[in-house]
Amino acid sequence: GRERASSGSRSRLRAFSSGDPIYNRSDSPCDFPDVPDRETTRLQKFGKLMAGPNTDLDELRKLSWSGIPPSVRATTWQLLCGYLPPNIDWREETLQRKRLEYRRFIEQYYHTRLDPTHNDTFRQIHIDVPRMNPEVPLFQQQKVQECFERILFIWSIRHPASGYVQGINDLVTPFFIVFLSYYISGDKNPETFNLSSLPEETLKNIEADSFWCMQKLLEGIQDNYTLAQPGVQTKIMALKDLMKRLDASLDQHFEQNKVEYIQFAFRWMNNLLMREFPLRCVIRVWDSYLSERDGFAAFHVYVCAALLEKFSADIRRRKDFQDIMLFIQSLPTSKWTDSDIELLLAEAFQYKFMFADAPGHLNTKR
């Protein structure tokens, strides 16, 4: 399960976390007497790095790769995305400026959603948003769905090269959950949290921060969503080439049963495996993706390969196209924990190391 810091450590960490008007460097980030030793040590390391005056992002990436404590995840993600500046003195001003900028975008663009030019886009967003994570009560709340509709519409208007494509909607959810978690007490599950008890201003801040961080993420993978989705196609080819080297018997099994990689891996690339794992596990995966220079592109392909390899024997036991596809499209990961994800990530990292000097077609950035 997910680790949670106690309320005592959370209040201390708020002194150098995002979303608050003060970054109080006199408050010692190294004093967490009420948290278990292992978590205390990790919180101390994050605390020292983020307490300023300038956060070393390379060190933060190294520390974050193996998982980020929930109480500092929001700030860490914002730093790793490039949304918050490394300099602690500029962070609050940056947050206020970017949140105001997003609100101005809403004033400027959102009323055009029903114009003939944009109506089709908004209608598709309006259809897709309620379908996201149907098993998570948070996302069934109207307030949340309205936040998502604004985020996705504003992004599509400002990125006409791709516009809105199904799959982009999934990429908001981890940010929204993580940033909401920052504002609610550690014993509450954000996935079942009722937003009626959250101040309106706080919700606006979560929405704005989610918008900007999603935009930062998409800057690195926008070719996944432009016309004909060339980024997705390239990554599927890279996965196929990788599996030929890693597991020839599985690759041959696919061929014998006429299973094309695009038939299952399109969703894996388009939705970044968000349909394959519980949301809590996706968040842990993103800790590592955000810590990699090219995590959502190149490293993601290695994670997909590790996932195939994990279930290789199960897939090879299935002897026809339909059985294989049914299994791959509903992998038995619903009970997975951080430990399962960490084993998968370690395997993917090993593949990355093995194929670091592989031919150019394994490099998803051309």
PDB file of N, CA, C and O in Angstrom, residues 86-124:
ATOM      1  N   PRO A  86      13.585  25.803  -9.156  1.00  0.00           N
ATOM      2  CA  PRO A  86      14.439  25.258  -8.096  1.00  0.00           C
ATOM      3  C   PRO A  86      14.680  26.248  -6.955  1.00  0.00           C
ATOM      4  O   PRO A  86      14.871  25.850  -5.817  1.00  0.00           O
ATOM      5  N   ASN A  87      14.669  27.545  -7.275  1.00  0.00           N
ATOM      6  CA  ASN A  87      14.916  28.569  -6.259  1.00  0.00           C
ATOM      7  C   ASN A  87      13.691  28.737  -5.374  1.00  0.00           C
ATOM      8  O   ASN A  87      12.605  29.094  -5.844  1.00  0.00           O
ATOM      9  N   ILE A  88      13.859  28.497  -4.082  1.00  0.00           N
ATOM     10  CA  ILE A  88      12.716  28.496  -3.151  1.00  0.00           C
ATOM     11  C   ILE A  88      12.052  29.861  -3.042  1.00  0.00           C
ATOM     12  O   ILE A  88      10.845  29.965  -2.849  1.00  0.00           O
ATOM     13  N   ASP A  89      12.839  30.937  -3.225  1.00  0.00           N
ATOM     14  CA  ASP A  89      12.284  32.286  -3.080  1.00  0.00           C
ATOM     15  C   ASP A  89      11.354  32.661  -4.229  1.00  0.00           C
ATOM     16  O   ASP A  89      10.574  33.602  -4.107  1.00  0.00           O
ATOM     17  N   TRP A  90      11.443  31.949  -5.343  1.00  0.00           N
ATOM     18  CA  TRP A  90      10.602  32.275  -6.501  1.00  0.00           C
ATOM     19  C   TRP A  90       9.348  31.409  -6.581  1.00  0.00           C
ATOM     20  O   TRP A  90       8.488  31.646  -7.426  1.00  0.00           O
ATOM     21  N   ARG A  91       9.260  30.418  -5.721  1.00  0.00           N
ATOM     22  CA  ARG A  91       8.188  29.427  -5.912  1.00  0.00           C
ATOM     23  C   ARG A  91       6.797  29.998  -5.692  1.00  0.00           C
ATOM     24  O   ARG A  91       5.895  29.766  -6.494  1.00  0.00           O
ATOM     25  N   GLU A  92       6.594  30.727  -4.603  1.00  0.00           N
ATOM     26  CA  GLU A  92       5.251  31.219  -4.327  1.00  0.00           C
ATOM     27  C   GLU A  92       4.806  32.223  -5.390  1.00  0.00           C
ATOM     28  O   GLU A  92       3.664  32.193  -5.851  1.00  0.00           O
ATOM     29  N   GLU A  93       5.722  33.084  -5.813  1.00  0.00           N
ATOM     30  CA  GLU A  93       5.388  34.062  -6.863  1.00  0.00           C
ATOM     31  C   GLU A  93       5.031  33.338  -8.157  1.00  0.00           C
ATOM     32  O   GLU A  93       4.081  33.712  -8.861  1.00  0.00           O
ATOM     33  N   THR A  94       5.775  32.257  -8.469  1.00  0.00           N
ATOM     34  CA  THR A  94       5.499  31.468  -9.678  1.00  0.00           C
ATOM     35  C   THR A  94       4.110  30.844  -9.608  1.00  0.00           C
ATOM     36  O   THR A  94       3.339  30.905 -10.569  1.00  0.00           O
ATOM     37  N   LEU A  95       3.785  30.239  -8.465  1.00  0.00           N
ATOM     38  CA  LEU A  95       2.468  29.625  -8.310  1.00  0.00           C
ATOM     39  C   LEU A  95       1.352  30.649  -8.490  1.00  0.00           C
ATOM     40  O   LEU A  95       0.384  30.405  -9.220  1.00  0.00           O
ATOM     41  N   GLN A  96       1.480  31.793  -7.839  1.00  0.00           N
ATOM     42  CA  GLN A  96       0.430  32.812  -7.932  1.00  0.00           C
ATOM     43  C   GLN A  96       0.273  33.290  -9.370  1.00  0.00           C
ATOM     44  O   GLN A  96      -0.857  33.425  -9.870  1.00  0.00           O
ATOM     45  N   ARG A  97       1.408  33.513 -10.058  1.00  0.00           N
ATOM     46  CA  ARG A  97       1.360  34.014 -11.429  1.00  0.00           C
ATOM     47  C   ARG A  97       0.742  32.991 -12.382  1.00  0.00           C
ATOM     48  O   ARG A  97      -0.112  33.327 -13.209  1.00  0.00           O
ATOM     49  N   LYS A  98       1.148  31.703 -12.256  1.00  0.00           N
ATOM     50  CA  LYS A  98       0.658  30.671 -13.177  1.00  0.00           C
ATOM     51  C   LYS A  98      -0.821  30.354 -12.913  1.00  0.00           C
ATOM     52  O   LYS A  98      -1.586  30.098 -13.841  1.00  0.00           O
ATOM     53  N   ARG A  99      -1.216  30.365 -11.660  1.00  0.00           N
ATOM     54  CA  ARG A  99      -2.624  30.118 -11.347  1.00  0.00           C
ATOM     55  C   ARG A  99      -3.506  31.229 -11.901  1.00  0.00           C
ATOM     56  O   ARG A  99      -4.589  30.980 -12.435  1.00  0.00           O
ATOM     57  N   LEU A 100      -3.037  32.466 -11.784  1.00  0.00           N
ATOM     58  CA  LEU A 100      -3.784  33.599 -12.334  1.00  0.00           C
ATOM     59  C   LEU A 100      -3.834  33.504 -13.859  1.00  0.00           C
ATOM     60  O   LEU A 100      -4.877  33.760 -14.479  1.00  0.00           O
ATOM     61  N   GLU A 101      -2.728  33.106 -14.470  1.00  0.00           N
ATOM     62  CA  GLU A 101      -2.683  32.969 -15.926  1.00  0.00           C
ATOM     63  C   GLU A 101      -3.699  31.926 -16.406  1.00  0.00           C
ATOM     64  O   GLU A 101      -4.404  32.139 -17.395  1.00  0.00           O
ATOM     65  N   TYR A 102      -3.783  30.810 -15.700  1.00  0.00           N
ATOM     66  CA  TYR A 102      -4.747  29.778 -16.079  1.00  0.00           C
ATOM     67  C   TYR A 102      -6.182  30.295 -15.953  1.00  0.00           C
ATOM     68  O   TYR A 102      -7.026  30.055 -16.825  1.00  0.00           O
ATOM     69  N   ARG A 103      -6.462  31.037 -14.891  1.00  0.00           N
ATOM     70  CA  ARG A 103      -7.821  31.577 -14.712  1.00  0.00           C
ATOM     71  C   ARG A 103      -8.171  32.556 -15.835  1.00  0.00           C
ATOM     72  O   ARG A 103      -9.312  32.624 -16.282  1.00  0.00           O
ATOM     73  N   ARG A 104      -7.163  33.274 -16.304  1.00  0.00           N
ATOM     74  CA  ARG A 104      -7.398  34.185 -17.434  1.00  0.00           C
ATOM     75  C   ARG A 104      -7.670  33.407 -18.716  1.00  0.00           C
ATOM     76  O   ARG A 104      -8.458  33.843 -19.564  1.00  0.00           O
ATOM     77  N   PHE A 105      -6.999  32.260 -18.863  1.00  0.00           N
ATOM     78  CA  PHE A 105      -7.291  31.404 -20.022  1.00  0.00           C
ATOM     79  C   PHE A 105      -8.769  30.985 -20.017  1.00  0.00           C
ATOM     80  O   PHE A 105      -9.426  30.966 -21.052  1.00  0.00           O
ATOM     81  N   ILE A 106      -9.261  30.637 -18.837  1.00  0.00           N
ATOM     82  CA  ILE A 106     -10.666  30.221 -18.728  1.00  0.00           C
ATOM     83  C   ILE A 106     -11.583  31.368 -19.160  1.00  0.00           C
ATOM     84  O   ILE A 106     -12.515  31.176 -19.953  1.00  0.00           O
ATOM     85  N   GLU A 107     -11.287  32.571 -18.669  1.00  0.00           N
ATOM     86  CA  GLU A 107     -12.089  33.743 -19.040  1.00  0.00           C
ATOM     87  C   GLU A 107     -12.012  34.008 -20.546  1.00  0.00           C
ATOM     88  O   GLU A 107     -13.006  34.372 -21.184  1.00  0.00           O
ATOM     89  N   GLN A 108     -10.827  33.798 -21.102  1.00  0.00           N
ATOM     90  CA  GLN A 108     -10.587  34.115 -22.506  1.00  0.00           C
ATOM     91  C   GLN A 108     -11.187  33.079 -23.467  1.00  0.00           C
ATOM     92  O   GLN A 108     -11.722  33.428 -24.522  1.00  0.00           O
ATOM     93  N   TYR A 109     -11.086  31.782 -23.081  1.00  0.00           N
ATOM     94  CA  TYR A 109     -11.397  30.723 -24.043  1.00  0.00           C
ATOM     95  C   TYR A 109     -12.643  29.881 -23.721  1.00  0.00           C
ATOM     96  O   TYR A 109     -13.276  29.358 -24.639  1.00  0.00           O
ATOM     97  N   TYR A 110     -12.956  29.702 -22.451  1.00  0.00           N
ATOM     98  CA  TYR A 110     -13.911  28.638 -22.114  1.00  0.00           C
ATOM     99  C   TYR A 110     -15.311  28.906 -22.667  1.00  0.00           C
ATOM    100  O   TYR A 110     -16.029  27.954 -23.001  1.00  0.00           O
ATOM    101  N   HIS A 111     -15.670  30.172 -22.801  1.00  0.00           N
ATOM    102  CA  HIS A 111     -17.009  30.484 -23.329  1.00  0.00           C
ATOM    103  C   HIS A 111     -17.144  30.092 -24.802  1.00  0.00           C
ATOM    104  O   HIS A 111     -18.258  29.993 -25.321  1.00  0.00           O
ATOM    105  N   THR A 112     -16.007  29.822 -25.483  1.00  0.00           N
ATOM    106  CA  THR A 112     -16.072  29.457 -26.910  1.00  0.00           C
ATOM    107  C   THR A 112     -16.352  27.967 -27.121  1.00  0.00           C
ATOM    108  O   THR A 112     -16.424  27.517 -28.266  1.00  0.00           O
ATOM    109  N   ARG A 113     -16.495  27.208 -26.020  1.00  0.00           N
ATOM    110  CA  ARG A 113     -16.626  25.748 -26.159  1.00  0.00           C
ATOM    111  C   ARG A 113     -17.871  25.339 -26.950  1.00  0.00           C
ATOM    112  O   ARG A 113     -17.910  24.255 -27.536  1.00  0.00           O
ATOM    113  N   LEU A 114     -18.874  26.202 -26.982  1.00  0.00           N
ATOM    114  CA  LEU A 114     -20.103  25.874 -27.711  1.00  0.00           C
ATOM    115  C   LEU A 114     -20.151  26.504 -29.103  1.00  0.00           C
ATOM    116  O   LEU A 114     -21.133  26.328 -29.835  1.00  0.00           O
ATOM    117  N   ASP A 115     -19.104  27.250 -29.463  1.00  0.00           N
ATOM    118  CA  ASP A 115     -19.016  27.795 -30.823  1.00  0.00           C
ATOM    119  C   ASP A 115     -18.901  26.657 -31.827  1.00  0.00           C
ATOM    120  O   ASP A 115     -18.313  25.603 -31.502  1.00  0.00           O
ATOM    121  N   PRO A 116     -19.400  26.848 -33.041  1.00  0.00           N
ATOM    122  CA  PRO A 116     -19.300  25.776 -34.052  1.00  0.00           C
ATOM    123  C   PRO A 116     -17.875  25.263 -34.265  1.00  0.00           C
ATOM    124  O   PRO A 116     -17.663  24.066 -34.477  1.00  0.00           O
ATOM    125  N   THR A 117     -16.889  26.152 -34.166  1.00  0.00           N
ATOM    126  CA  THR A 117     -15.487  25.767 -34.383  1.00  0.00           C
ATOM    127  C   THR A 117     -15.012  24.747 -33.359  1.00  0.00           C
ATOM    128  O   THR A 117     -14.222  23.857 -33.680  1.00  0.00           O
ATOM    129  N   HIS A 118     -15.464  24.894 -32.125  1.00  0.00           N
ATOM    130  CA  HIS A 118     -14.930  24.076 -31.022  1.00  0.00           C
ATOM    131  C   HIS A 118     -15.940  23.080 -30.454  1.00  0.00           C
ATOM    132  O   HIS A 118     -15.607  22.304 -29.555  1.00  0.00           O
ATOM    133  N   ASN A 119     -17.153  23.115 -30.964  1.00  0.00           N
ATOM    134  CA  ASN A 119     -18.228  22.323 -30.359  1.00  0.00           C
ATOM    135  C   ASN A 119     -17.938  20.819 -30.380  1.00  0.00           C
ATOM    136  O   ASN A 119     -18.190  20.110 -29.407  1.00  0.00           O
ATOM    137  N   ASP A 120     -17.382  20.329 -31.498  1.00  0.00           N
ATOM    138  CA  ASP A 120     -17.085  18.894 -31.605  1.00  0.00           C
ATOM    139  C   ASP A 120     -16.050  18.466 -30.568  1.00  0.00           C
ATOM    140  O   ASP A 120     -16.168  17.402 -29.947  1.00  0.00           O
ATOM    141  N   THR A 121     -15.015  19.317 -30.405  1.00  0.00           N
ATOM    142  CA  THR A 121     -13.971  19.026 -29.411  1.00  0.00           C
ATOM    143  C   THR A 121     -14.570  18.950 -28.019  1.00  0.00           C
ATOM    144  O   THR A 121     -14.327  17.997 -27.269  1.00  0.00           O
ATOM    145  N   PHE A 122     -15.354  19.957 -27.659  1.00  0.00           N
ATOM    146  CA  PHE A 122     -15.901  19.976 -26.308  1.00  0.00           C
ATOM    147  C   PHE A 122     -16.873  18.817 -26.082  1.00  0.00           C
ATOM    148  O   PHE A 122     -16.889  18.224 -25.004  1.00  0.00           O
ATOM    149  N   ARG A 123     -17.648  18.482 -27.117  1.00  0.00           N
ATOM    150  CA  ARG A 123     -18.592  17.371 -26.970  1.00  0.00           C
ATOM    151  C   ARG A 123     -17.850  16.065 -26.686  1.00  0.00           C
ATOM    152  O   ARG A 123     -18.255  15.283 -25.821  1.00  0.00           O
ATOM    153  N   GLN A 124     -16.703  15.859 -27.376  1.00  0.00           N
ATOM    154  CA  GLN A 124     -15.922  14.642 -27.145  1.00  0.00           C
ATOM    155  C   GLN A 124     -15.347  14.618 -25.727  1.00  0.00           C
ATOM    156  O   GLN A 124     -15.367  13.597 -25.046  1.00  0.00           O
TER     157      GLN A 124
END
